[in-house]
Each structure stands twice: as C-alpha cells, then as structure tokens.
Amino acid sequence: MSDQSLVLVTGVTGFIGAHVAVSLITNGYRVRGTVRSMEKAEELVRLNPELKDKVDFVLVKDIIAPNAFKDVVKDCDYICHVASPFFFESVTDNKAQLLDPAHKGTISVLEASCNEPKVKRVVITSSTVAICDFNKHPFTGYTYTEKDWNPISYEEALTTKNGFSAYCASKKFAEIAARNFVKEKQPHFDMCTVNPALVVGPPIHPMSNMESLNTSDRLLWSLINGSKSQPSTQNIHVDVRDIAYAHVIAMEKPELSNDRMIVSQGPLVTNDVCKILRQKFPDLKEVISEPTDVPFNDKHFKVDNSYSKSFGLQYHSEKQTFIDTATKLWERAKQFALTH
Ligand SMILES: *[C@@H]1O[C@H](CO)[C@@H](O)[C@H](O)[C@H]1NC(C)=O
Ligand SMILES: *[C@@H]1O[C@H](CO)[C@@H](O)[C@H](O)[C@H]1NC(C)=O
C-alpha cells in the first residue's frame, strides 16, 4: 500500500481537498495538489505544518480551461478529483456557475488522464445529492442506496430557480458524464465516485473569515457562534475526515472499479449538536444555542452506508465529530479576531 504512489488532488486547498491530502500522506502516498493561487498553498501549509514539504503544489487557475490538467497529471498513479463548485446562494446562471464547471472540470481531468499511462484510477468526489431526491419531502422513511439516482432532469436543472436543486444536478450530471466517458472511451484506467452526505468537520483549509465557510460547517457555526439561533434541522452528515479516508479506499479497492460508494455517518440533528456541545462545554452555554423542543423524526430519509463499512471504513462517532468541529471553529474564529 505504502508504495509511494503519486496522487493528484484537485482543489487541495478546499475543505475536503485539504483533508484528502492529509489522509493520503498519513497512508504513505505522495501528493500533488492543484491550487488557484500559491498564496493559498502557503496558507494551507501554515495552517497545517505537517504538510510542509509533503505536497507538491501546482497552479491551475481555471479548472475548466482547455487542457487545464494536461501537464499536471504527469507521472500520477491516481487522481482524486475533489474540486467542484459548492454553493447555492446567489446562483443566477445555473449552467455557467454550476453545471458547466462541474461537468467540464471532470471531463478535463479524465481527458488529461488518458495521456498519462501511469494513471490507474480516477476517484471523483460526487455527493449523496446525486443519489437522493431532495425535491421530495424529507420525511419519506426511505433508505437510499448506491443504486438510486436523483431524478432531476437536465432541462429542470437549467431552469430551476432553486440554487440547491441546480447544485444537486451539477453533481449528478458530472458523475453521469464521468461514467459515460469511461464506458465510451475505454481508457487504460477506471474510476470510482465517493458520494458523501453533508460534510461537517474541523476546517483546516484557508478561509478569509468565518463567513466564508462554504460548507455545512456554516450550519454548525451558527449554533455555536453566540448568535443563539435555533435552526431545528434534520439531515444526513459525515465527518470530513471519514470522507478523506473514503478516497483512499476508493483508490485502493479493486472491487470498486467503476463503482460508487456512499459515505454517511448518520442523521445530523441540530438539537443533538446543541445538547452534545452544551454538555461537553458547560461554561459555554451562553455561546451555544439551546435545543428546541422539535422532536426527532425517524421518518427522515436515510442513506445506507453498509457498502463503505464493508471496505473497512470506520466512522467517527457523531459526538467526536461535533466536539472536534466546534473546537476547531472556535480556534479559527479566535485567530481571525486576533489578526483582523
Ligand atoms: C463559495 O461560495 C461563493 C458564493 O457564495 C462562490 O463564489 C465560491 O466559488 C464558493 N467556493 C467554492 C469552493 O465553491
Ligand atoms: C453566526 O453564524 C451565522 C452563519 O454563518 C451568521 O449568519 C451570523 O451572523 C453569525 N453570528 C455571529 C454573532 O457571529
């Protein structure tokens, strides 16, 4: 396993990408990471000194430019394509802002890999939004598996005024495009997708301030930043460190050739987050929101994570995830307060 294979990680200064790099290095791989600016690369290393001299950073300013990855994939044994737009507020052009970047970035990585004979597998970070039907009422009692697909059509994706639906569609159609590419071109490598639930976890990547949290951590942050807001929400979540290790599994397991793997820890219930954190940090009750009396609804849809477990993925406990995430969020906020 620790054969010092070289892995390209796209979007290495992002929330997930940074953890993927850490996980790969921990598991004995060499990492090359694409960044949009070298300042961000330096900031990532400053925040995570253990990455010093361990990641070879290369500049890819625009992942959808033609041949963006042509030279970057040279000598790589594996590719983890993590970079993809993640936002759904202020979407004005579904195609230009979400659908095209997700699709073109993925195809560009696959095309470049065709010219690098060393590449064995391309792992693509997809999402459970490519699997679950988020237009449906969440309390269906349904359990999704790797066999399911979000039914949204491309036409609907182009025209919907719902930014979240457009985001879901961008992941679905990028994943389908990747599968079709491999089926049609029959390249010398195969692919696999990792399909995570909402991602929470300690943010170790460069951010300009706490408001720039583009992730589900923003929801957690709103529960612990003193605003005392009480969004009573149920969803599905996974720890970013578990997704990171899922990428290693997706690279290494021959059985996962051209397959997809759900990674989800279980339900994310904001009331539980508040309860766990208020118990763990009794001195911070003034900062942490109070749980509401909205009861847990066990009819919320679920996703089946047994496939990932069959490959040895061990999930963090939700308690550990929430405590580690809150601790890191407070630490980052304190640093911003000191330096800005
Ligand atoms: C974060 O969200 C903003 C808009 O809200 C967007 O411009 C930016 O590209 C997003 N970042 C990522 C990594 O998707
Ligand atoms: C807490 O976080 C939420 C979500 O990011 C934000 O809207 C709100 O302004 C923040 N409040 C404080 C006091 O920082």
Tab-separated table of C-alpha atoms and ligand atoms in Angstrom:
chain	number	residue	atom	x	y	z
A	1	MET	CA	0.000	0.000	0.000
A	2	SER	CA	2.717	2.442	1.027
A	3	ASP	CA	4.363	2.230	-2.367
A	4	GLN	CA	4.884	5.977	-2.507
A	5	SER	CA	2.496	6.230	-5.419
A	6	LEU	CA	1.849	9.788	-6.553
A	7	VAL	CA	-1.727	11.076	-6.221
A	8	LEU	CA	-3.058	14.247	-7.804
A	9	VAL	CA	-5.618	16.036	-5.615
A	10	THR	CA	-7.591	18.777	-7.340
A	11	GLY	CA	-8.849	21.540	-5.084
A	12	VAL	CA	-6.352	20.704	-2.355
A	13	THR	CA	-6.907	23.997	-0.504
A	14	GLY	CA	-10.650	23.342	-0.172
A	15	PHE	CA	-12.452	21.944	2.877
A	16	ILE	CA	-12.474	18.338	1.635
A	17	GLY	CA	-9.328	18.516	-0.511
A	18	ALA	CA	-7.134	19.539	2.411
A	19	HIS	CA	-8.281	16.535	4.448
A	20	VAL	CA	-7.833	14.207	1.472
A	21	ALA	CA	-4.211	15.369	1.249
A	22	VAL	CA	-3.653	14.723	4.955
A	23	SER	CA	-5.216	11.268	4.719
A	24	LEU	CA	-3.151	10.295	1.674
A	25	ILE	CA	0.094	11.416	3.304
A	26	THR	CA	-0.816	9.574	6.514
A	27	ASN	CA	-1.348	6.461	4.404
A	28	GLY	CA	2.026	6.683	2.716
A	29	TYR	CA	1.225	8.384	-0.579
A	30	ARG	CA	2.940	11.315	-2.226
A	31	VAL	CA	0.588	14.170	-3.070
A	32	ARG	CA	0.484	16.735	-5.825
A	33	GLY	CA	-2.220	19.335	-5.310
A	34	THR	CA	-3.766	21.832	-7.682
A	35	VAL	CA	-4.358	25.337	-6.338
A	36	ARG	CA	-5.801	28.524	-7.761
A	37	SER	CA	-3.092	30.615	-6.140
A	38	MET	CA	0.239	29.910	-4.489
A	39	GLU	CA	-0.757	32.208	-1.608
A	40	LYS	CA	-3.480	29.711	-0.742
A	41	ALA	CA	-0.973	26.858	-0.885
A	42	GLU	CA	1.298	28.707	1.534
A	43	GLU	CA	-1.634	29.429	3.813
A	44	LEU	CA	-2.639	25.732	3.809
A	45	VAL	CA	0.872	24.726	4.907
A	46	ARG	CA	0.995	27.499	7.511
A	47	LEU	CA	-2.262	26.159	8.971
A	48	ASN	CA	-1.087	22.533	8.781
A	49	PRO	CA	2.670	22.400	9.360
A	50	GLU	CA	2.605	18.601	8.934
A	51	LEU	CA	2.057	19.238	5.202
A	52	LYS	CA	5.322	21.158	4.866
A	53	ASP	CA	7.404	19.748	2.013
A	54	LYS	CA	4.889	16.912	1.654
A	55	VAL	CA	2.647	18.391	-1.057
A	56	ASP	CA	3.869	19.432	-4.474
A	57	PHE	CA	1.626	22.382	-5.372
A	58	VAL	CA	0.829	23.222	-8.974
A	59	LEU	CA	-1.122	26.180	-10.215
A	60	VAL	CA	-4.372	25.527	-12.104
A	61	LYS	CA	-6.120	28.869	-12.198
A	62	ASP	CA	-9.182	27.754	-14.108
A	63	ILE	CA	-10.123	24.067	-13.992
A	64	ILE	CA	-12.460	24.394	-16.965
A	65	ALA	CA	-9.891	25.941	-19.298
A	66	PRO	CA	-8.999	23.568	-22.176
A	67	ASN	CA	-6.083	21.314	-21.236
A	68	ALA	CA	-6.107	22.685	-17.693
A	69	PHE	CA	-4.734	19.375	-16.353
A	70	LYS	CA	-2.614	18.326	-19.330
A	71	ASP	CA	0.793	18.668	-17.667
A	72	VAL	CA	-0.435	18.376	-14.113
A	73	VAL	CA	-1.242	14.644	-14.339
A	74	LYS	CA	2.287	13.728	-15.450
A	75	ASP	CA	3.622	10.683	-13.531
A	76	CYS	CA	0.488	10.412	-11.362
A	77	ASP	CA	-0.651	6.926	-10.335
A	78	TYR	CA	-4.047	8.085	-9.085
A	79	ILE	CA	-6.223	11.158	-9.360
A	80	CYS	CA	-8.615	12.381	-6.663
A	81	HIS	CA	-10.795	14.956	-8.362
A	82	VAL	CA	-12.258	16.890	-5.456
A	83	ALA	CA	-12.565	20.377	-6.944
A	84	SER	CA	-16.117	21.262	-7.875
A	85	PRO	CA	-18.250	24.322	-7.167
A	86	PHE	CA	-20.099	24.135	-3.855
A	87	PHE	CA	-22.595	26.905	-3.287
A	88	PHE	CA	-26.249	27.505	-3.948
A	89	GLU	CA	-26.884	31.005	-2.723
A	90	SER	CA	-26.882	33.812	-5.266
A	91	VAL	CA	-26.990	31.438	-8.236
A	92	THR	CA	-28.136	33.441	-11.245
A	93	ASP	CA	-26.947	31.222	-14.097
A	94	ASN	CA	-27.255	27.507	-13.326
A	95	LYS	CA	-25.333	26.439	-16.401
A	96	ALA	CA	-22.434	28.857	-16.208
A	97	GLN	CA	-21.999	28.804	-12.427
A	98	LEU	CA	-22.673	25.163	-11.544
A	99	LEU	CA	-23.464	22.696	-14.332
A	100	ASP	CA	-20.620	23.583	-16.700
A	101	PRO	CA	-17.836	23.930	-14.125
A	102	ALA	CA	-18.705	20.571	-12.535
A	103	HIS	CA	-19.021	18.804	-15.881
A	104	LYS	CA	-16.089	20.384	-17.707
A	105	GLY	CA	-13.738	20.058	-14.751
A	106	THR	CA	-14.484	16.335	-14.502
A	107	ILE	CA	-14.121	15.664	-18.228
A	108	SER	CA	-10.944	17.712	-18.367
A	109	VAL	CA	-9.381	15.558	-15.626
A	110	LEU	CA	-10.433	12.340	-17.403
A	111	GLU	CA	-9.112	13.529	-20.770
A	112	ALA	CA	-5.772	14.501	-19.280
A	113	SER	CA	-5.551	11.100	-17.565
A	114	CYS	CA	-5.891	9.385	-20.942
A	115	ASN	CA	-2.454	10.773	-21.821
A	116	GLU	CA	-0.726	9.615	-18.664
A	117	PRO	CA	-0.126	5.842	-18.880
A	118	LYS	CA	0.628	5.583	-15.156
A	119	VAL	CA	-2.880	6.547	-14.046
A	120	LYS	CA	-4.674	3.527	-12.586
A	121	ARG	CA	-7.856	5.077	-11.252
A	122	VAL	CA	-9.622	8.433	-11.075
A	123	VAL	CA	-11.623	8.956	-7.894
A	124	ILE	CA	-14.273	11.631	-8.181
A	125	THR	CA	-15.902	13.371	-5.228
A	126	SER	CA	-19.584	13.193	-6.065
A	127	SER	CA	-22.312	13.543	-3.446
A	128	THR	CA	-25.417	11.980	-1.980
A	129	VAL	CA	-27.213	14.849	-3.742
A	130	ALA	CA	-26.586	12.823	-6.917
A	131	ILE	CA	-28.438	9.946	-5.211
A	132	CYS	CA	-31.269	11.340	-3.078
A	133	ASP	CA	-34.351	13.131	-4.330
A	134	PHE	CA	-34.142	16.423	-2.478
A	135	ASN	CA	-37.266	17.774	-4.173
A	136	LYS	CA	-39.226	15.216	-2.190
A	137	HIS	CA	-40.483	15.775	1.303
A	138	PRO	CA	-37.594	14.638	3.557
A	139	PHE	CA	-39.808	12.507	5.800
A	140	THR	CA	-40.387	9.633	3.418
A	141	GLY	CA	-38.848	6.936	5.592
A	142	TYR	CA	-36.911	5.840	2.508
A	143	THR	CA	-33.365	4.482	2.660
A	144	TYR	CA	-31.263	5.323	-0.389
A	145	THR	CA	-28.508	3.038	-1.642
A	146	GLU	CA	-25.841	3.280	-4.352
A	147	LYS	CA	-28.485	2.091	-6.847
A	148	ASP	CA	-30.521	5.297	-6.557
A	149	TRP	CA	-30.202	8.468	-8.635
A	150	ASN	CA	-31.613	11.917	-8.031
A	151	PRO	CA	-34.369	12.039	-10.704
A	152	ILE	CA	-33.818	15.709	-11.648
A	153	SER	CA	-33.678	16.174	-15.436
A	154	TYR	CA	-31.131	18.317	-17.263
A	155	GLU	CA	-33.903	20.608	-18.522
A	156	GLU	CA	-35.101	21.166	-14.979
A	157	ALA	CA	-31.508	21.752	-13.869
A	158	LEU	CA	-31.107	24.508	-16.454
A	159	THR	CA	-34.230	26.392	-15.494
A	160	THR	CA	-34.862	25.792	-11.800
A	161	LYS	CA	-34.797	28.905	-9.625
A	162	ASN	CA	-33.766	26.747	-6.687
A	163	GLY	CA	-29.969	27.051	-6.368
A	164	PHE	CA	-29.751	23.909	-4.250
A	165	SER	CA	-31.512	21.839	-6.935
A	166	ALA	CA	-29.103	23.228	-9.520
A	167	TYR	CA	-26.186	22.258	-7.282
A	168	CYS	CA	-27.587	18.714	-6.859
A	169	ALA	CA	-27.939	18.443	-10.617
A	170	SER	CA	-24.365	19.635	-11.194
A	171	LYS	CA	-23.103	16.700	-9.117
A	172	LYS	CA	-25.463	14.199	-10.763
A	173	PHE	CA	-24.631	15.177	-14.337
A	174	ALA	CA	-20.888	15.409	-13.678
A	175	GLU	CA	-20.989	11.879	-12.270
A	176	ILE	CA	-23.000	10.562	-15.220
A	177	ALA	CA	-20.619	12.261	-17.653
A	178	ALA	CA	-17.651	10.584	-15.972
A	179	ARG	CA	-19.312	7.158	-16.164
A	180	ASN	CA	-20.198	7.656	-19.832
A	181	PHE	CA	-16.672	8.838	-20.616
A	182	VAL	CA	-15.142	5.654	-19.204
A	183	LYS	CA	-17.755	3.447	-20.896
A	184	GLU	CA	-17.261	5.043	-24.312
A	185	LYS	CA	-13.520	5.729	-24.355
A	186	GLN	CA	-12.451	2.546	-22.521
A	187	PRO	CA	-9.296	4.223	-21.215
A	188	HIS	CA	-6.432	2.340	-19.537
A	189	PHE	CA	-7.739	3.447	-16.102
A	190	ASP	CA	-11.058	3.062	-14.286
A	191	MET	CA	-12.972	5.390	-11.990
A	192	CYS	CA	-14.925	5.394	-8.754
A	193	THR	CA	-17.046	8.020	-7.047
A	194	VAL	CA	-17.290	8.820	-3.364
A	195	ASN	CA	-20.785	10.096	-2.537
A	196	PRO	CA	-20.759	11.904	0.804
A	197	ALA	CA	-23.667	13.246	2.815
A	198	LEU	CA	-23.491	16.827	4.114
A	199	VAL	CA	-19.924	17.343	5.190
A	200	VAL	CA	-19.067	18.590	8.651
A	201	GLY	CA	-15.760	18.509	10.476
A	202	PRO	CA	-12.781	20.559	11.559
A	203	PRO	CA	-11.931	23.137	8.855
A	204	ILE	CA	-8.157	23.033	8.215
A	205	HIS	CA	-8.197	24.888	4.874
A	206	PRO	CA	-7.548	28.570	4.102
A	207	MET	CA	-10.579	30.803	4.660
A	208	SER	CA	-10.788	34.581	4.596
A	209	ASN	CA	-13.165	34.761	7.561
A	210	MET	CA	-15.808	32.694	9.337
A	211	GLU	CA	-18.485	33.886	6.918
A	212	SER	CA	-16.609	32.266	4.045
A	213	LEU	CA	-17.367	28.776	5.397
A	214	ASN	CA	-18.927	27.374	2.244
A	215	THR	CA	-19.833	24.118	3.863
A	216	SER	CA	-22.283	22.520	6.209
A	217	ASP	CA	-19.964	23.755	8.935
A	218	ARG	CA	-21.731	27.072	8.447
A	219	LEU	CA	-24.824	25.494	9.997
A	220	LEU	CA	-22.790	24.193	12.937
A	221	TRP	CA	-21.092	27.555	13.323
A	222	SER	CA	-24.458	29.316	13.576
A	223	LEU	CA	-25.240	27.050	16.574
A	224	ILE	CA	-22.078	27.934	18.483
A	225	ASN	CA	-21.098	31.478	17.480
A	226	GLY	CA	-23.115	33.251	20.143
A	227	SER	CA	-25.990	34.163	17.850
A	228	LYS	CA	-28.118	31.634	19.763
A	229	SER	CA	-30.009	30.889	16.575
A	230	GLN	CA	-32.150	27.766	16.721
A	231	PRO	CA	-32.434	26.208	13.307
A	232	SER	CA	-34.156	22.939	14.101
A	233	THR	CA	-32.976	20.827	11.244
A	234	GLN	CA	-32.581	17.176	10.411
A	235	ASN	CA	-30.331	15.990	7.632
A	236	ILE	CA	-27.633	13.412	6.943
A	237	HIS	CA	-23.986	14.112	7.570
A	238	VAL	CA	-20.490	12.728	7.513
A	239	ASP	CA	-17.199	13.760	9.081
A	240	VAL	CA	-14.787	15.318	6.581
A	241	ARG	CA	-12.005	13.054	7.905
A	242	ASP	CA	-14.080	9.974	7.068
A	243	ILE	CA	-14.673	11.232	3.533
A	244	ALA	CA	-10.965	11.821	3.206
A	245	TYR	CA	-10.178	8.230	4.140
A	246	ALA	CA	-13.010	7.054	1.868
A	247	HIS	CA	-10.992	8.473	-1.035
A	248	VAL	CA	-8.073	6.229	-0.066
A	249	ILE	CA	-10.418	3.217	0.000
A	250	ALA	CA	-11.935	4.248	-3.347
A	251	MET	CA	-8.433	4.312	-4.847
A	252	GLU	CA	-7.224	1.058	-3.414
A	253	LYS	CA	-10.080	-1.445	-3.640
A	254	PRO	CA	-10.228	-3.321	-6.947
A	255	GLU	CA	-13.890	-4.211	-6.254
A	256	LEU	CA	-14.797	-0.538	-6.522
A	257	SER	CA	-13.851	-0.363	-10.197
A	258	ASN	CA	-16.332	1.990	-11.917
A	259	ASP	CA	-18.492	1.852	-8.820
A	260	ARG	CA	-19.831	4.433	-6.378
A	261	MET	CA	-19.728	4.451	-2.584
A	262	ILE	CA	-21.983	6.326	-0.189
A	263	VAL	CA	-20.218	7.830	2.821
A	264	SER	CA	-22.586	8.928	5.558
A	265	GLN	CA	-22.282	8.741	9.308
A	266	GLY	CA	-25.982	9.129	10.075
A	267	PRO	CA	-28.527	11.808	10.823
A	268	LEU	CA	-27.493	15.373	11.552
A	269	VAL	CA	-29.940	16.746	14.096
A	270	THR	CA	-29.189	20.302	15.185
A	271	ASN	CA	-30.859	19.702	18.556
A	272	ASP	CA	-28.431	16.848	19.222
A	273	VAL	CA	-25.499	19.065	18.277
A	274	CYS	CA	-26.629	21.650	20.853
A	275	LYS	CA	-27.195	19.009	23.534
A	276	ILE	CA	-23.842	17.302	22.993
A	277	LEU	CA	-21.891	20.552	22.969
A	278	ARG	CA	-23.700	22.142	25.933
A	279	GLN	CA	-22.928	19.025	27.951
A	280	LYS	CA	-19.281	18.902	26.875
A	281	PHE	CA	-18.677	22.649	27.309
A	282	PRO	CA	-20.871	23.689	30.280
A	283	ASP	CA	-19.015	27.009	30.602
A	284	LEU	CA	-20.013	27.990	27.069
A	285	LYS	CA	-23.781	27.756	27.449
A	286	GLU	CA	-24.008	31.476	26.661
A	287	VAL	CA	-22.455	30.820	23.257
A	288	ILE	CA	-24.100	27.533	22.271
A	289	SER	CA	-27.708	27.585	21.102
A	290	GLU	CA	-30.362	25.914	23.185
A	291	PRO	CA	-32.007	22.836	21.716
A	292	THR	CA	-35.611	23.339	20.671
A	293	ASP	CA	-38.463	21.029	21.569
A	294	VAL	CA	-38.917	19.862	17.993
A	295	PRO	CA	-38.803	16.058	18.298
A	296	PHE	CA	-36.562	13.782	16.268
A	297	ASN	CA	-38.458	12.432	13.285
A	298	ASP	CA	-37.373	8.893	12.478
A	299	LYS	CA	-39.157	9.091	9.129
A	300	HIS	CA	-36.419	11.338	7.738
A	301	PHE	CA	-34.870	9.623	4.729
A	302	LYS	CA	-31.664	7.707	5.362
A	303	VAL	CA	-28.754	6.584	3.263
A	304	ASP	CA	-27.311	3.110	3.594
A	305	ASN	CA	-23.592	3.246	4.479
A	306	SER	CA	-23.082	-0.520	4.738
A	307	TYR	CA	-21.161	-0.704	1.453
A	308	SER	CA	-18.490	1.682	2.740
A	309	LYS	CA	-18.295	-0.249	6.006
A	310	SER	CA	-17.752	-3.477	4.078
A	311	PHE	CA	-14.474	-1.923	2.850
A	312	GLY	CA	-13.338	-1.153	6.379
A	313	LEU	CA	-14.427	2.483	6.666
A	314	GLN	CA	-14.810	3.228	10.363
A	315	TYR	CA	-16.828	6.338	11.059
A	316	HIS	CA	-16.129	8.869	13.793
A	317	SER	CA	-18.842	8.976	16.444
A	318	GLU	CA	-21.137	11.953	15.962
A	319	LYS	CA	-20.146	13.183	19.416
A	320	GLN	CA	-16.471	13.238	18.426
A	321	THR	CA	-17.280	14.961	15.148
A	322	PHE	CA	-19.288	17.746	16.767
A	323	ILE	CA	-16.792	18.310	19.592
A	324	ASP	CA	-13.774	18.384	17.257
A	325	THR	CA	-15.584	20.622	14.780
A	326	ALA	CA	-16.733	23.117	17.402
A	327	THR	CA	-13.267	23.217	18.965
A	328	LYS	CA	-11.652	23.957	15.607
A	329	LEU	CA	-14.294	26.530	14.626
A	330	TRP	CA	-13.737	28.441	17.890
A	331	GLU	CA	-9.974	28.228	17.367
A	332	ARG	CA	-10.213	29.595	13.824
A	333	ALA	CA	-12.583	32.377	14.915
A	334	LYS	CA	-10.164	33.381	17.674
A	335	GLN	CA	-7.304	33.547	15.155
A	336	PHE	CA	-9.377	35.764	12.862
A	337	ALA	CA	-10.262	38.020	15.788
A	338	LEU	CA	-6.567	38.333	16.643
A	339	THR	CA	-5.336	39.038	13.153
A	340	HIS	CA	-8.087	41.197	11.647
B	1	LIG	C1	-18.286	29.704	-2.171
B	1	LIG	O1	-19.465	30.452	-2.420
B	1	LIG	C2	-19.304	31.584	-3.260
B	1	LIG	C3	-20.669	32.223	-3.444
B	1	LIG	O2	-21.470	32.128	-2.316
B	1	LIG	C4	-18.706	31.180	-4.595
B	1	LIG	O3	-18.443	32.323	-5.376
B	1	LIG	C5	-17.426	30.383	-4.388
B	1	LIG	O4	-16.936	29.914	-5.633
B	1	LIG	C6	-17.691	29.204	-3.484
B	1	LIG	N1	-16.487	28.407	-3.266
B	1	LIG	C7	-16.366	27.138	-3.686
B	1	LIG	C8	-15.078	26.476	-3.330
B	1	LIG	O5	-17.222	26.543	-4.293
B	2	LIG	C1	-23.195	33.166	13.267
B	2	LIG	O1	-23.129	32.402	12.061
B	2	LIG	C2	-24.161	32.651	11.138
B	2	LIG	C3	-23.951	31.710	9.975
B	2	LIG	O2	-22.691	31.870	9.402
B	2	LIG	C4	-24.149	34.115	10.727
B	2	LIG	O3	-25.225	34.368	9.870
B	2	LIG	C5	-24.240	35.005	11.952
B	2	LIG	O4	-24.123	36.362	11.567
B	2	LIG	C6	-23.145	34.648	12.932
B	2	LIG	N1	-23.323	35.431	14.154
B	2	LIG	C7	-22.302	35.927	14.856
B	2	LIG	C8	-22.666	36.649	16.105
B	2	LIG	O5	-21.148	35.785	14.503
